[in-house]
Coordinates of C-alpha atoms in Angstrom, one line a residue:
R1500 CA 0.0 0.0 0.0
E1501 CA 2.8 2.5 0.9
Y1502 CA 4.6 1.6 -2.4
V1503 CA 1.4 2.3 -4.5
A1504 CA 0.8 5.5 -2.7
A1505 CA 4.4 6.7 -3.3
R1506 CA 4.1 5.9 -7.0
A1507 CA 0.9 7.8 -7.2
R1508 CA 2.5 10.9 -5.6
R1509 CA 5.3 10.8 -8.2
R1510 CA 3.2 10.1 -11.2
P1511 CA 1.0 12.9 -12.6
R1512 CA -2.6 12.2 -13.3
A1513 CA -3.6 11.4 -16.9
G1514 CA -4.0 14.5 -19.0
V1515 CA -2.1 16.7 -16.5
R1516 CA 1.3 18.0 -17.6
R1517 CA 4.3 18.2 -15.3
P1518 CA 5.4 21.6 -14.0
A1519 CA 7.6 23.8 -16.2
S1520 CA 10.9 22.0 -15.2
F1521 CA 11.2 20.2 -18.5
P1522 CA 10.9 23.4 -20.7
M1523 CA 13.6 24.8 -18.5
Y1524 CA 16.0 22.0 -19.6
A1525 CA 14.8 22.4 -23.2
D1526 CA 15.6 26.1 -23.1
A1527 CA 19.1 25.5 -21.7
L1528 CA 19.8 23.0 -24.4
D1529 CA 18.5 25.4 -27.1
E1530 CA 20.9 28.1 -25.8
K1531 CA 23.8 25.8 -26.5
R1532 CA 22.8 25.3 -30.1
T1533 CA 24.2 27.5 -32.8
A1534 CA 21.8 30.0 -34.5
F1535 CA 21.9 27.8 -37.6
R1536 CA 21.0 24.7 -35.7
R1537 CA 18.1 26.4 -33.9
E1538 CA 16.6 27.3 -37.3
E1539 CA 17.1 23.7 -38.5
K1540 CA 15.3 22.4 -35.5
R1541 CA 12.6 25.0 -36.0
Y1542 CA 11.7 23.8 -39.5
Q1543 CA 12.4 20.1 -39.2
L1544 CA 9.6 17.6 -39.3
H1545 CA 8.4 16.8 -35.8
R1546 CA 5.8 14.2 -35.0
D1547 CA 4.2 14.2 -31.5
Q1548 CA 2.9 11.1 -29.8
T1549 CA -0.8 11.2 -29.0
F1550 CA -2.5 9.1 -26.4
L1551 CA -5.8 7.3 -26.2
T1552 CA -7.8 5.9 -23.2
R1553 CA -8.9 2.3 -23.5
R1554 CA -10.5 0.6 -20.5
K1555 CA -9.4 3.4 -18.3
K1556 CA -5.8 2.9 -19.4
K1557 CA -3.6 5.4 -21.3
V1558 CA -2.2 3.9 -24.5
G1559 CA -0.2 5.3 -27.3
G1560 CA -2.1 6.7 -30.2
P1561 CA -1.1 7.8 -33.7
L1562 CA 1.8 10.2 -34.4
V1563 CA 0.6 13.7 -35.4
T1564 CA 2.8 16.1 -37.4
R1565 CA 3.6 19.2 -35.4
K1566 CA 2.5 22.5 -37.1
T1567 CA 5.4 24.5 -38.5
D1568 CA 5.1 28.3 -38.6
M1569 CA 6.1 29.4 -42.1
G1570 CA 5.5 33.1 -41.5
D1571 CA 9.2 34.0 -41.4
A1572 CA 10.2 32.1 -44.5
L1573 CA 10.5 33.9 -47.8
D1574 CA 8.2 32.2 -50.3
S1575 CA 9.5 32.2 -53.8
R1576 CA 6.0 33.1 -55.0
D1577 CA 6.1 36.3 -53.0
L1578 CA 9.5 37.6 -54.2
R1579 CA 8.0 39.8 -56.9
A1580 CA 5.6 41.5 -54.5
L1581 CA 8.3 42.1 -52.0
A1582 CA 10.6 43.6 -54.6
E1583 CA 7.9 45.9 -55.8
A1584 CA 7.1 46.9 -52.2
G1585 CA 10.7 48.0 -51.6
G1586 CA 12.4 44.7 -50.7
G1587 CA 11.3 44.0 -47.2
E1588 CA 13.7 43.2 -44.4
H1589 CA 15.9 41.1 -46.7
G1590 CA 16.1 43.7 -49.4
V1591 CA 14.6 41.6 -52.2
R1592 CA 15.4 43.1 -55.6
R1593 CA 14.7 42.0 -59.2
V1594 CA 17.9 41.5 -61.1
A1595 CA 16.9 39.6 -64.3
L1596 CA 14.1 38.6 -66.6
I1597 CA 14.4 35.4 -68.6
P1598 CA 11.8 34.5 -71.3
S1599 CA 10.2 31.2 -71.0
G1600 CA 11.4 28.4 -73.2
D1601 CA 7.8 27.2 -73.4
R1602 CA 6.0 29.3 -76.0
N1603 CA 2.6 28.5 -74.4
E1604 CA 3.7 29.7 -71.0
T1605 CA 3.0 33.4 -70.5
A1606 CA 4.5 33.7 -67.0
P1607 CA 7.9 35.5 -67.1
R1608 CA 11.0 34.0 -65.8
E1609 CA 12.3 36.4 -63.2
A1610 CA 15.3 36.4 -60.8
Y1611 CA 15.7 38.0 -57.4
E1612 CA 18.7 38.7 -55.2
L1613 CA 18.6 39.2 -51.5
A1614 CA 20.5 42.3 -50.3
S1615 CA 21.0 40.5 -47.0
R1616 CA 22.6 37.5 -48.8
P1617 CA 24.7 39.0 -51.7
G1618 CA 25.2 36.5 -54.5
C1619 CA 22.1 34.4 -53.7
V1620 CA 19.9 34.7 -56.8
I1621 CA 16.5 32.9 -56.8
F1622 CA 14.7 32.1 -60.1
P1623 CA 11.1 31.3 -59.3
G1624 CA 9.6 28.9 -61.9
A1625 CA 12.8 28.6 -63.8
L1626 CA 11.8 25.3 -65.3
D1627 CA 8.5 24.7 -67.2
V1628 CA 6.4 21.6 -66.5
A1629 CA 7.8 19.7 -69.5
T1630 CA 11.4 20.3 -68.4
Q1631 CA 10.5 19.3 -64.8
R1632 CA 9.0 16.0 -66.0
K1633 CA 11.9 15.2 -68.2
W1634 CA 14.5 15.8 -65.5
L1635 CA 12.5 13.9 -62.9
V1636 CA 12.3 10.9 -65.2
D1637 CA 16.0 11.1 -65.9
A1638 CA 16.8 11.4 -62.2
V1639 CA 15.1 8.2 -61.2
T1640 CA 15.7 6.1 -64.3
R1641 CA 19.0 7.2 -65.9
L1642 CA 21.2 9.4 -63.8
C1643 CA 21.5 6.9 -60.9
E1644 CA 22.7 4.1 -63.2
P1645 CA 26.3 2.8 -63.3
P1646 CA 28.9 4.0 -63.5
A1647 CA 27.6 6.9 -61.3
A1648 CA 28.3 6.6 -57.6
T1649 CA 25.4 6.4 -55.2
N1650 CA 24.9 6.0 -51.5
H1651 CA 24.3 2.3 -52.1
D1652 CA 27.8 1.7 -53.4
A1653 CA 29.5 1.0 -50.0
E1654 CA 27.0 -1.8 -49.1
H1655 CA 26.0 -3.2 -52.5
G1656 CA 28.4 -2.0 -55.1
K1657 CA 27.1 -0.7 -58.4
I1658 CA 23.4 -1.3 -58.9
A1659 CA 22.0 -1.3 -62.5
G1660 CA 18.3 -1.2 -63.3
L1661 CA 17.0 -0.1 -59.9
W1662 CA 14.0 1.8 -61.1
D1663 CA 12.8 -0.9 -63.5
A1664 CA 13.3 -3.6 -60.8
A1665 CA 11.4 -1.5 -58.1
T1666 CA 8.4 -0.7 -60.4
S1667 CA 8.2 -4.1 -62.2
G1668 CA 5.2 -5.1 -60.1
E1669 CA 6.8 -8.2 -58.7
P1670 CA 9.3 -8.5 -55.8
K1671 CA 13.0 -8.4 -56.8
W1672 CA 16.2 -8.8 -54.8
L1673 CA 19.8 -8.1 -55.4
E1674 CA 22.2 -11.0 -55.7
P1675 CA 26.0 -10.7 -56.0
V1676 CA 27.6 -11.2 -59.3
D1677 CA 30.0 -14.2 -59.4
A1678 CA 33.3 -14.3 -61.3
E1679 CA 31.7 -16.7 -63.7
V1680 CA 29.3 -14.0 -65.0
E1681 CA 32.0 -11.2 -65.3
T1682 CA 31.2 -10.9 -69.0
E1683 CA 27.6 -9.9 -68.0
R1684 CA 29.0 -7.2 -65.8
D1685 CA 31.0 -5.8 -68.8
D1686 CA 27.8 -5.9 -70.9
V1687 CA 26.0 -3.8 -68.3
L1688 CA 28.9 -1.3 -68.3
D1689 CA 28.9 -1.2 -72.1
E1690 CA 25.2 -0.5 -72.0
A1691 CA 25.7 2.3 -69.5
D1692 CA 28.4 3.7 -71.7
A1693 CA 26.0 3.7 -74.6
R1694 CA 23.6 5.8 -72.6
G1695 CA 26.1 8.6 -72.3
S1696 CA 28.4 7.6 -69.4
R1697 CA 32.1 8.1 -69.8
M1698 CA 34.9 5.9 -68.7
A1699 CA 38.3 7.1 -67.7
N1700 CA 40.5 7.6 -70.8
G1701 CA 37.8 5.8 -72.8
K1702 CA 38.5 2.5 -71.1
K1703 CA 36.8 0.5 -68.3
K1704 CA 38.8 0.3 -65.1
K1705 CA 39.8 -3.2 -64.2
N1706 CA 39.2 -2.6 -60.5
A1707 CA 35.7 -1.2 -60.9
P1708 CA 33.2 -2.3 -58.2
E1709 CA 31.3 -5.5 -58.9
L1710 CA 27.8 -5.2 -60.1
C1711 CA 24.8 -7.0 -58.7
R1712 CA 22.0 -8.5 -60.6
W1713 CA 18.3 -8.8 -59.9
T1714 CA 16.4 -12.1 -59.2
S1715 CA 12.8 -12.8 -58.6
S1716 CA 13.7 -15.6 -56.1
R1717 CA 14.7 -14.3 -52.7
P1718 CA 18.3 -15.3 -52.1
A1719 CA 19.2 -17.2 -48.9
N1720 CA 19.8 -14.9 -45.9
A1721 CA 18.7 -11.9 -48.0
S1722 CA 17.2 -9.1 -45.9
D1723 CA 14.4 -6.7 -46.9
R1724 CA 17.1 -4.1 -47.3
S1725 CA 18.2 -5.8 -50.5
S1726 CA 14.8 -5.6 -52.1
A1727 CA 14.4 -3.3 -55.1
V1728 CA 11.5 -1.4 -53.4
S1729 CA 13.6 -0.8 -50.2
L1730 CA 16.7 0.3 -52.2
L1731 CA 14.7 2.8 -54.2
R1732 CA 13.1 4.2 -51.1
R1733 CA 16.6 4.6 -49.5
L1734 CA 18.3 6.1 -52.6
R1735 CA 19.6 9.5 -51.4
W1736 CA 22.2 10.7 -53.8
T1737 CA 24.0 10.0 -57.0
T1738 CA 26.9 11.8 -58.7
L1739 CA 27.1 13.7 -62.0
G1740 CA 30.6 13.9 -63.5
P1741 CA 33.6 12.7 -61.5
P1742 CA 32.8 11.5 -58.0
Y1743 CA 34.4 13.2 -55.0
D1744 CA 36.9 11.5 -52.6
W1745 CA 36.1 13.0 -49.2
T1746 CA 39.2 11.3 -47.6
N1747 CA 41.7 13.0 -49.9
R1748 CA 39.4 16.0 -50.8
T1749 CA 39.7 15.7 -54.5
Y1750 CA 37.6 14.7 -57.5
K1751 CA 38.4 11.3 -58.8
R1752 CA 38.7 12.1 -62.5
D1753 CA 40.1 8.7 -63.4
E1754 CA 37.0 7.0 -62.2
P1755 CA 34.1 6.1 -64.6
F1756 CA 31.3 8.6 -64.4
N1757 CA 28.1 9.9 -66.1
D1758 CA 28.4 13.2 -67.8
V1759 CA 26.2 16.1 -66.7
P1760 CA 23.3 16.1 -69.3
E1761 CA 23.6 18.7 -71.9
D1762 CA 20.2 20.3 -71.3
I1763 CA 21.1 20.8 -67.6
K1764 CA 24.4 22.4 -68.6
A1765 CA 22.6 24.7 -71.1
R1766 CA 20.1 25.9 -68.4
C1767 CA 23.0 26.5 -66.0
D1768 CA 24.7 28.7 -68.6
L1769 CA 21.5 30.6 -69.2
L1770 CA 20.8 31.3 -65.5
V1771 CA 24.4 32.3 -64.6
A1772 CA 24.7 34.6 -67.6
S1773 CA 21.3 36.2 -66.9
F1774 CA 22.5 38.1 -63.8
G1775 CA 26.0 38.9 -65.0
D1776 CA 28.3 36.5 -63.1
P1777 CA 30.3 36.8 -65.2
E1778 CA 29.1 38.9 -68.2
P1779 CA 27.6 36.7 -70.9
E1780 CA 28.9 36.7 -74.4
P1781 CA 27.6 39.8 -76.3
E1782 CA 25.9 37.8 -79.1
R1783 CA 24.0 35.8 -76.4
S1784 CA 22.4 38.7 -74.6
R1785 CA 21.1 42.2 -75.0
F1786 CA 20.6 44.8 -72.4
L1787 CA 17.4 46.7 -71.7
S1788 CA 17.8 50.3 -70.4
R1789 CA 15.6 52.0 -67.7
R1790 CA 13.5 53.6 -70.5
E1791 CA 13.0 50.3 -72.2
K1792 CA 11.9 48.3 -69.1
G1793 CA 10.5 51.0 -66.8
S1794 CA 12.1 51.1 -63.4
F1795 CA 14.5 48.1 -63.7
V1796 CA 18.1 49.0 -64.4
N1797 CA 20.6 46.7 -66.2
E1798 CA 17.8 44.2 -66.7
R1799 CA 18.9 41.6 -69.2
V1800 CA 17.1 39.3 -71.5
I1801 CA 18.9 36.2 -72.7
D1802 CA 18.5 34.9 -76.2
E1803 CA 18.1 31.1 -75.9
S1804 CA 18.6 30.6 -79.6
F1805 CA 22.4 30.9 -79.6
D1806 CA 24.0 28.6 -82.2
E1807 CA 24.7 24.9 -81.6
E1808 CA 28.4 25.3 -82.2
R1809 CA 28.8 27.6 -79.2
R1810 CA 26.5 25.4 -77.2
E1811 CA 29.0 22.6 -77.4
T1812 CA 31.6 24.5 -75.5
R1813 CA 29.2 24.8 -72.5
S1814 CA 31.1 27.7 -71.0
I1815 CA 30.7 31.4 -70.3
R1816 CA 33.8 33.5 -71.1
S1817 CA 34.3 37.1 -70.1
N1818 CA 37.3 38.9 -68.7
G1819 CA 39.2 35.7 -68.5
A1820 CA 36.4 33.8 -66.7
C1821 CA 35.4 30.4 -67.9
F1822 CA 32.6 28.4 -66.3
R1823 CA 32.2 24.7 -67.2
F1824 CA 29.5 22.9 -65.3
G1825 CA 31.1 19.5 -65.3
A1826 CA 30.1 17.9 -62.0
G1827 CA 27.2 17.8 -59.6
L1828 CA 24.9 15.8 -57.4
V1829 CA 21.3 14.6 -57.6
N1830 CA 19.8 14.4 -54.1
Y1831 CA 16.7 12.4 -53.4
Y1832 CA 14.6 13.4 -50.4
R1833 CA 11.8 11.5 -48.8
S1834 CA 9.5 12.8 -46.0
G1835 CA 11.5 13.5 -42.9
D1836 CA 14.8 13.8 -44.7
A1837 CA 17.1 16.8 -44.2
L1838 CA 20.4 18.1 -45.5
A1839 CA 22.5 19.4 -42.6
G1840 CA 24.1 22.9 -42.8
H1841 CA 27.4 22.9 -44.7
V1842 CA 29.7 24.8 -47.0
D1843 CA 30.6 23.5 -50.5
D1844 CA 34.3 24.2 -50.4
A1845 CA 35.6 21.1 -52.3
E1846 CA 36.3 23.0 -55.6
N1847 CA 39.5 24.8 -56.4
D1848 CA 37.9 28.1 -57.2
L1849 CA 35.1 29.2 -54.9
K1850 CA 34.4 32.2 -57.0
K1851 CA 32.6 30.0 -59.5
P1852 CA 28.9 29.6 -58.8
I1853 CA 26.8 26.6 -57.9
V1854 CA 23.4 26.2 -59.7
S1855 CA 20.6 24.2 -57.9
F1856 CA 17.3 23.1 -59.3
S1857 CA 14.4 22.1 -57.1
L1858 CA 11.9 19.4 -58.3
G1859 CA 8.8 17.9 -56.7
S1860 CA 7.8 18.7 -53.1
P1861 CA 8.5 22.2 -51.7
C1862 CA 11.4 22.6 -49.2
V1863 CA 12.9 25.0 -46.7
F1864 CA 16.3 26.2 -47.8
L1865 CA 18.4 27.9 -45.2
L1866 CA 21.3 30.3 -46.2
G1867 CA 23.4 31.6 -43.4
G1868 CA 26.8 33.3 -42.9
D1869 CA 30.5 32.4 -42.6
D1870 CA 29.8 30.2 -39.5
R1871 CA 26.9 28.5 -37.8
D1872 CA 26.5 31.3 -35.2
E1873 CA 24.8 33.6 -37.7
K1874 CA 21.0 33.2 -38.0
P1875 CA 20.2 32.0 -41.5
S1876 CA 17.5 33.2 -43.9
A1877 CA 14.8 30.7 -44.7
L1878 CA 13.5 30.4 -48.3
L1879 CA 10.5 28.3 -49.3
L1880 CA 11.4 26.7 -52.7
R1881 CA 8.9 25.1 -55.0
S1882 CA 9.1 22.7 -57.9
G1883 CA 10.8 24.3 -60.9
D1884 CA 12.6 27.0 -58.8
A1885 CA 16.4 27.5 -59.3
V1886 CA 19.0 29.0 -57.0
V1887 CA 22.4 30.3 -57.9
L1888 CA 25.0 30.7 -55.1
A1889 CA 27.7 33.1 -56.3
R1890 CA 30.1 35.6 -54.9
E1891 CA 29.7 35.9 -51.1
S1892 CA 26.9 33.3 -50.9
R1893 CA 29.2 30.7 -52.5
R1894 CA 31.1 30.4 -49.2
R1895 CA 28.1 30.6 -46.8
F1896 CA 26.6 27.8 -44.8
H1897 CA 23.4 26.4 -46.3
G1898 CA 21.1 23.4 -45.8
V1899 CA 17.7 21.9 -46.3
P1900 CA 16.0 21.0 -42.9
R1901 CA 12.6 20.1 -44.3
I1902 CA 10.6 19.0 -47.4
F1903 CA 6.8 19.1 -47.4
T1904 CA 4.7 16.2 -48.7
K1905 CA 0.9 16.2 -49.1
Q1906 CA 0.5 13.6 -46.3
E1907 CA 1.9 16.1 -43.7
N1908 CA -0.8 18.6 -44.2
A1909 CA 1.6 21.6 -43.7
V1910 CA 0.5 25.0 -45.1
D1911 CA 2.4 28.0 -46.3
G1912 CA 2.1 31.6 -45.1
R1913 CA -1.1 32.0 -47.2
G1914 CA -2.7 28.9 -45.6
E1915 CA -2.4 26.8 -48.7
L1916 CA -1.3 23.2 -48.6
L1917 CA 2.4 22.5 -49.2
A1918 CA 2.9 19.6 -51.6
A1919 CA 4.3 18.8 -55.0
P1920 CA 2.3 20.3 -57.9
D1921 CA -0.2 17.9 -59.4
E1922 CA 1.4 18.3 -62.9
V1923 CA 4.4 16.2 -61.7
S1924 CA 2.9 14.2 -58.8
D1925 CA -0.6 13.1 -59.8
P1926 CA -0.8 10.0 -62.0
K1927 CA -4.1 11.3 -63.5
R1928 CA -2.4 14.5 -64.6
W1929 CA 0.7 12.6 -65.8
P1930 CA -0.7 9.4 -67.2
E1931 CA 2.4 8.7 -69.3
K1932 CA 4.6 8.2 -66.2
P1933 CA 2.3 7.2 -63.3
E1934 CA 5.0 5.5 -61.3
V1935 CA 7.3 8.6 -61.5
A1936 CA 4.3 10.8 -60.4
R1937 CA 3.7 8.5 -57.3
Y1938 CA 7.4 8.7 -56.4
V1939 CA 7.5 12.5 -56.7
A1940 CA 4.3 12.8 -54.5
G1941 CA 6.3 11.4 -51.6
G1942 CA 9.5 13.3 -52.0
R1943 CA 11.8 15.9 -53.7
V1944 CA 14.7 15.7 -56.2
N1945 CA 17.4 18.4 -56.2
I1946 CA 20.0 18.7 -59.0
S1947 CA 23.0 20.9 -58.2
V1948 CA 25.8 21.5 -60.7
R1949 CA 29.2 23.2 -60.4
D1950 CA 32.5 23.9 -62.1
I1951 CA 35.4 21.8 -60.8
D1952 CA 38.1 22.9 -63.2

């Protein structure tokens, strides 16, 4: 009896919260975090445990997504209004106007820079729906194919045909390739080479990682982690161009790799040239004065019809500057995933910009300062948006603490549901690629490209 009474005194009644001693410890912990980390925690996906009462007993209920206040985040859809209203606290200003590549699309392609984050240029709706669909299909079906490196390499080696295996409609598992089927491995590499991949010096490396093959019969001792569906769900990144060696901090140019697709390079050229970092070639741009375009000074319209010969060089030259977008990453986000704050400092010349394209579900993009102690600015990016990090912003901490899928029921500052647009996520709106649409509905794809020369 005394034991039960003591337990009752220590345990709060159901539905009654403990005194504010726990928030005290939470506040102390929050003070130890850097400003960047506090903003990451603020926007990250949090699910709270609910409780139910059954037979007078308290039992665990479903997890409920905690509401995220997006009032302080800059929405890419609101940048025009902010610029026209004077810029707001971040000093948003319009710096470029790019005509749409889709002749049926009437919305202009605009670019905005934040005075508080010099060199960070946002292009809302830089990609039309057709381009978004093409790049999404390429990202999940082609760009992650060997010889590209992925996050699965360390555990499984090179995996070919992941998308086809995962969406075939029947269970498939990986099984190791034996030495007896080495010729089959070469055939797979040859097929990858025919799709546009490049091998070092035009030859296959003898010590290239072994490939696995798919089987409909579950191998002995195989775990669910080796199933095609699980591997696709856990795919997080793949490389474009030479992979990066984090141990030696250098790009492995002698390794086999997939080239950055030409259409992605061309779009990078266009975006970087549009806001003058560096000056584009004279024959590829014309300047509009204040009189020609009202209140916007030095606004620039880029002619997308430059000749194919110059397109092959894939570089922008001015005052000795030469940008070649020869490497990059494709990041695959699922609900709850995040990219921790970091600085991209692996390249030799940090004056050269990074171009990033957002596809699928919206996300929060944080851009901070020289260290994590400076509070970052939060940007809400949507499918089709592009961001260029140049000049000062090239060396700043940045990260993605959150993506928003439809199932989370999160809303933006206007109270509208945050989710991937139906044009790329609804199988009914995209009947040609229903499996890709379902995949996009539950996640986000980001393609970032840079110059490593």
